[in-house]
Coordinates of C-alpha atoms in Angstrom, one line a residue:
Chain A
X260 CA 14.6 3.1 14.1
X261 CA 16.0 1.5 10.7
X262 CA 12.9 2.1 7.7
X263 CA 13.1 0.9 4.6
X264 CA 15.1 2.2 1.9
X265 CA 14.8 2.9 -1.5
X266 CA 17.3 4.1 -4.4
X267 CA 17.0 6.2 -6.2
X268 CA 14.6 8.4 -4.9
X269 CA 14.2 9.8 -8.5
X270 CA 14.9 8.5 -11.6
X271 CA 14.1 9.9 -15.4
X272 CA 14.5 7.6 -18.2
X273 CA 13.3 7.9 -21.9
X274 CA 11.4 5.3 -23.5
X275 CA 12.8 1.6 -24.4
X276 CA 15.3 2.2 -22.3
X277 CA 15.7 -0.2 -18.8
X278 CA 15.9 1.3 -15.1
X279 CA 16.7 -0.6 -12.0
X280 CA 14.9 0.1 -8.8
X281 CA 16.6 -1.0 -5.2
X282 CA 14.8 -2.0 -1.7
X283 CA 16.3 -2.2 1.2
X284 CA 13.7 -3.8 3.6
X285 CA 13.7 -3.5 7.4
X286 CA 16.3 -5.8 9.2
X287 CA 14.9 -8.8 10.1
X288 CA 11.8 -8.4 7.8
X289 CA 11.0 -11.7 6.2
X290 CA 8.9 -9.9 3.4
X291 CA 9.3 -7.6 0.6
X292 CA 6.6 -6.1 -1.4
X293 CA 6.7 -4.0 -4.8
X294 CA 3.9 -1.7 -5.6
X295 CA 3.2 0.7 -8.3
X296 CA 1.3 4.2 -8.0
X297 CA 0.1 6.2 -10.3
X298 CA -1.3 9.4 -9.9
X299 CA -4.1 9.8 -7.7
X300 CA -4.4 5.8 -8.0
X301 CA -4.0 3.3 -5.4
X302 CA -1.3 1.1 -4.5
X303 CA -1.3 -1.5 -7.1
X304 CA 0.5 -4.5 -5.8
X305 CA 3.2 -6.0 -8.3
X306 CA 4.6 -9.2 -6.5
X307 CA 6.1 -10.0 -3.2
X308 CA 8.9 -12.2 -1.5
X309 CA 8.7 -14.5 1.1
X310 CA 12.4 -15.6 2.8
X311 CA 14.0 -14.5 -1.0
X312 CA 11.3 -16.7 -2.9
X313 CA 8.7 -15.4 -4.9
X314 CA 5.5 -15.4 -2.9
X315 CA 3.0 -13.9 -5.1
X316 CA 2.7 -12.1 -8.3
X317 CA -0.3 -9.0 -9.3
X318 CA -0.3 -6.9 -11.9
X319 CA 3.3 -7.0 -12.9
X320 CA 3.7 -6.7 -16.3
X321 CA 6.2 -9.2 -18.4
X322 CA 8.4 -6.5 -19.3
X323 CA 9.3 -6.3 -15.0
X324 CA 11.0 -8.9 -13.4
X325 CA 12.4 -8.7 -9.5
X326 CA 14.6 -10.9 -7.3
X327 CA 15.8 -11.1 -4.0
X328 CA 19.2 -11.5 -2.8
X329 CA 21.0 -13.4 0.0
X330 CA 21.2 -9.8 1.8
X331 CA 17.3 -9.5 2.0
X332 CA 17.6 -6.2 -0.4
X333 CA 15.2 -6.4 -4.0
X334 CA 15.4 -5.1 -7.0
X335 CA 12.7 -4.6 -9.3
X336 CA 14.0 -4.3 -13.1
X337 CA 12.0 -2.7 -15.7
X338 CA 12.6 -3.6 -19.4
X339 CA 11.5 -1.4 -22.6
X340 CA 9.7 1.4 -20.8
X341 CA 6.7 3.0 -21.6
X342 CA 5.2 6.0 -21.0
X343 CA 2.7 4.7 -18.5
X344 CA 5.2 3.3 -16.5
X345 CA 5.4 6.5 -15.4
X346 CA 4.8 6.8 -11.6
X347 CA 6.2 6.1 -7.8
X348 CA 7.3 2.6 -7.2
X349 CA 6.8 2.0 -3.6
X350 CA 8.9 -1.1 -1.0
X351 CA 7.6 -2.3 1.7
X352 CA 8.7 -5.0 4.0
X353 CA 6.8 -6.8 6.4
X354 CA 8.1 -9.7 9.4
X355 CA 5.7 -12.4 9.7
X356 CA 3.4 -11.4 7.2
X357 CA 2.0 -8.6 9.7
X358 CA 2.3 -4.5 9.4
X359 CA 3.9 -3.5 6.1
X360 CA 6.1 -0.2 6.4
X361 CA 6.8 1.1 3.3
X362 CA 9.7 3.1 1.5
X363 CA 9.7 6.3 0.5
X364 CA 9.2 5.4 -2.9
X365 CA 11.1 6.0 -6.2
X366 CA 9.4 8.7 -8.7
X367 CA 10.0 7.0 -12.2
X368 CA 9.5 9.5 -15.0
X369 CA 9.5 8.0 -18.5
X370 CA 10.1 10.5 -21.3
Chain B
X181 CA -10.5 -11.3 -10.6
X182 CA -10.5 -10.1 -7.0
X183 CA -12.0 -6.9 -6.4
X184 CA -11.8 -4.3 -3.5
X185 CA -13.9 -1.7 -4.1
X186 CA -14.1 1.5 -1.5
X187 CA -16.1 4.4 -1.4
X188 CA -16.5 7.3 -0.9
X189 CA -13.6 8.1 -3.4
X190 CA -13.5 11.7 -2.1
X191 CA -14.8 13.3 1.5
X192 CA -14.9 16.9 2.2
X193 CA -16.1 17.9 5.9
X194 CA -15.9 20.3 8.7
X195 CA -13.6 20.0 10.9
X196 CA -15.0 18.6 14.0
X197 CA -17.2 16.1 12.0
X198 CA -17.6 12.4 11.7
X199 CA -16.1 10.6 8.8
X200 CA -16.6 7.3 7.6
X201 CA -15.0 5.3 4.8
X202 CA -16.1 1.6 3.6
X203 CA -14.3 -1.5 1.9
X204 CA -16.0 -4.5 -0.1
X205 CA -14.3 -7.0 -1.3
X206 CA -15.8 -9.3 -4.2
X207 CA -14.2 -12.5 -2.1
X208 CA -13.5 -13.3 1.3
X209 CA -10.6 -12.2 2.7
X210 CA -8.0 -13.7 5.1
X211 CA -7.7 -10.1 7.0
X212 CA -7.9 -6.1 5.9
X213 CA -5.1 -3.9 6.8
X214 CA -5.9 0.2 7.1
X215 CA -3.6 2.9 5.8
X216 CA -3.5 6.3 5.3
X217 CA -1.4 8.6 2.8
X218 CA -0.9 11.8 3.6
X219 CA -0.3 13.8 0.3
X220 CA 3.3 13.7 -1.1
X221 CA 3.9 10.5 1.4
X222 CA 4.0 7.4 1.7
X223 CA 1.2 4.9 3.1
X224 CA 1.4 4.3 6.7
X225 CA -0.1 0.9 8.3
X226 CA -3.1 2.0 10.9
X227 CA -4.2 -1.4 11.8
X228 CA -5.2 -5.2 11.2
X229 CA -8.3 -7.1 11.6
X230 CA -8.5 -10.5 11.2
X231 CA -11.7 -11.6 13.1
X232 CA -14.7 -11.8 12.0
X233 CA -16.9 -9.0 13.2
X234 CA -14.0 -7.7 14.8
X235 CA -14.1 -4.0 16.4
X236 CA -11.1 -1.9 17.0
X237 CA -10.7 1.4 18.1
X238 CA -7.4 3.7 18.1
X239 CA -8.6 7.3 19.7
X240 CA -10.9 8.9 17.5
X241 CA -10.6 5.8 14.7
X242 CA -13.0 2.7 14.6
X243 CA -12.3 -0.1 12.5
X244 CA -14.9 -3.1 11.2
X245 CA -14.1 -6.2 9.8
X246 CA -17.3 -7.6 8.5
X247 CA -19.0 -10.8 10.0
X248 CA -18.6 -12.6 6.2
X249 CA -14.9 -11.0 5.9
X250 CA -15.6 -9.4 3.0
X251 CA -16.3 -5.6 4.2
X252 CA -14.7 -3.4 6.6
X253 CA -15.2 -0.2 7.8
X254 CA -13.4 3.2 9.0
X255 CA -15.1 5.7 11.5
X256 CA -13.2 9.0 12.6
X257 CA -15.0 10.9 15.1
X258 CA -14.2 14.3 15.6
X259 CA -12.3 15.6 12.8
X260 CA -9.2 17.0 13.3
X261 CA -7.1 19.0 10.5
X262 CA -4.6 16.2 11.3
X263 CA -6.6 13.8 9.8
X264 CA -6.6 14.9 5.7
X265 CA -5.4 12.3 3.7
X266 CA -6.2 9.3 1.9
X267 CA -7.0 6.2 3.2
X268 CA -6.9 2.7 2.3
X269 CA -7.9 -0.6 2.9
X270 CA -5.8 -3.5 2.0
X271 CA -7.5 -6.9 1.7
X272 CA -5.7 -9.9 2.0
X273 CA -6.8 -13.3 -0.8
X274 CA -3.5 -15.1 0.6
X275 CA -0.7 -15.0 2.6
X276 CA 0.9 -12.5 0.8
X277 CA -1.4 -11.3 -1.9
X278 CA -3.2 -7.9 -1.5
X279 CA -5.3 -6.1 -3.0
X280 CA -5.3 -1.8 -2.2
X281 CA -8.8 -0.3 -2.3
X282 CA -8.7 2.6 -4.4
X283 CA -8.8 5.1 -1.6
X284 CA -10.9 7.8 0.3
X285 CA -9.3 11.2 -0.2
X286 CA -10.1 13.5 3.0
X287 CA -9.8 17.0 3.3
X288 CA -11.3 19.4 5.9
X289 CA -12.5 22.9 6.1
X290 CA -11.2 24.2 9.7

């Protein structure tokens, strides 16, 4: 069965500089969720789409924004990185609002 | 702001023992989700509850939903090596807004 995808699995950027991350939800899947982890840390939930609207935003900081496009897939774009931005970005998608399956995750390394 | 606090943060038995891991919330929540993370992976949906007082079982795994909706519980019986990880509750405020707990890590001696 299709899971959700996520590009690129690693990424290593130095600080100030920008980084795209990609999610490719489950076909069908109504809902797409961005989360960051840091080490040892839970999930922390960053904002989620509803039908390729915002739904809800958390703890996303200003410097992040995300969309999603007519083809269901998200983007999360990350502006003037830090240091502690530093950890495994996580997609999930959901249909109905029900079981989230998440990504593999992308490992973002800021040096 | 919202709050959803779990403990223990960290669990060490014997294989072959029970293990138990609890979730508060500092609101009411519209239902909890339960995942677990095996190290290196990614979290992996376990179950729903949406019911107050609601009572679930998968195998070995119980699962609470409080009667006020704002705690939840996870009961392994039985240990099994299988089972080390971390696990999560995931309260839901809205539709679409959740909150992670911050996670039981479980490892076991064989």
């Amino acid at each position: 069965a299709a899971g959700v995808i996520q590009s690129p699995r690693h990424l290593i950027k130095e600080k100030r500089e920008t980084a795209t991350l990609k999610c490719y939800p489950i076909p069908r899947h109504d809902t797409v969720y961005w989360y960051q982890q840091g080490p040892g840390q839970d999930p922390q939930f960053l904002i989620s789409f509803y039908e390729k609207m915002q739904s809800d935003k958390g703890s996303i900081p200003d410097r992040f924004s995300a969309q999603q496009f007519s083809d269901y897939h998200s983007e999360l774009n990350m502006s003037s990185l830090e240091l502690g931005d530093s950890a495994l970005y996580f997609c999930a998608s959901s249909f109905d609002r029900y079981e989230q399956f998440f990504g593999p995750g992308t490992r973002l390394t800021v040096l | 702001g919202q709050q959803v606090m779990q403990i223990p943060q960290y669990q060490h038995v014997q294989e072959g023992e029970d293990f138990t891991t609890y979730c508060n919330s500092s609101t009411t929540l519209s239902n909890i989700q339960w995942y677990k993370q095996r190290p290196g992976g990614h979290p992996v949906f376990l179950i729903q509850l949406v019911k107050s007082g609601e009572v679930k079982k998968q195998k070995r795994l119980t699962f609470q939903f409080g009667e006020a909706k704002k705690n939840s519980s996870l009961h392994i019986t039985a240990t099994q090596t299988t089972d080390v990880g971390t696990y999560f509750c995931a309260g839901y405020s809205s539709a679409s807004k959740i909150i992670f707990g911050s996670g039981t890590r479980l490892s076991i001696r064989p």
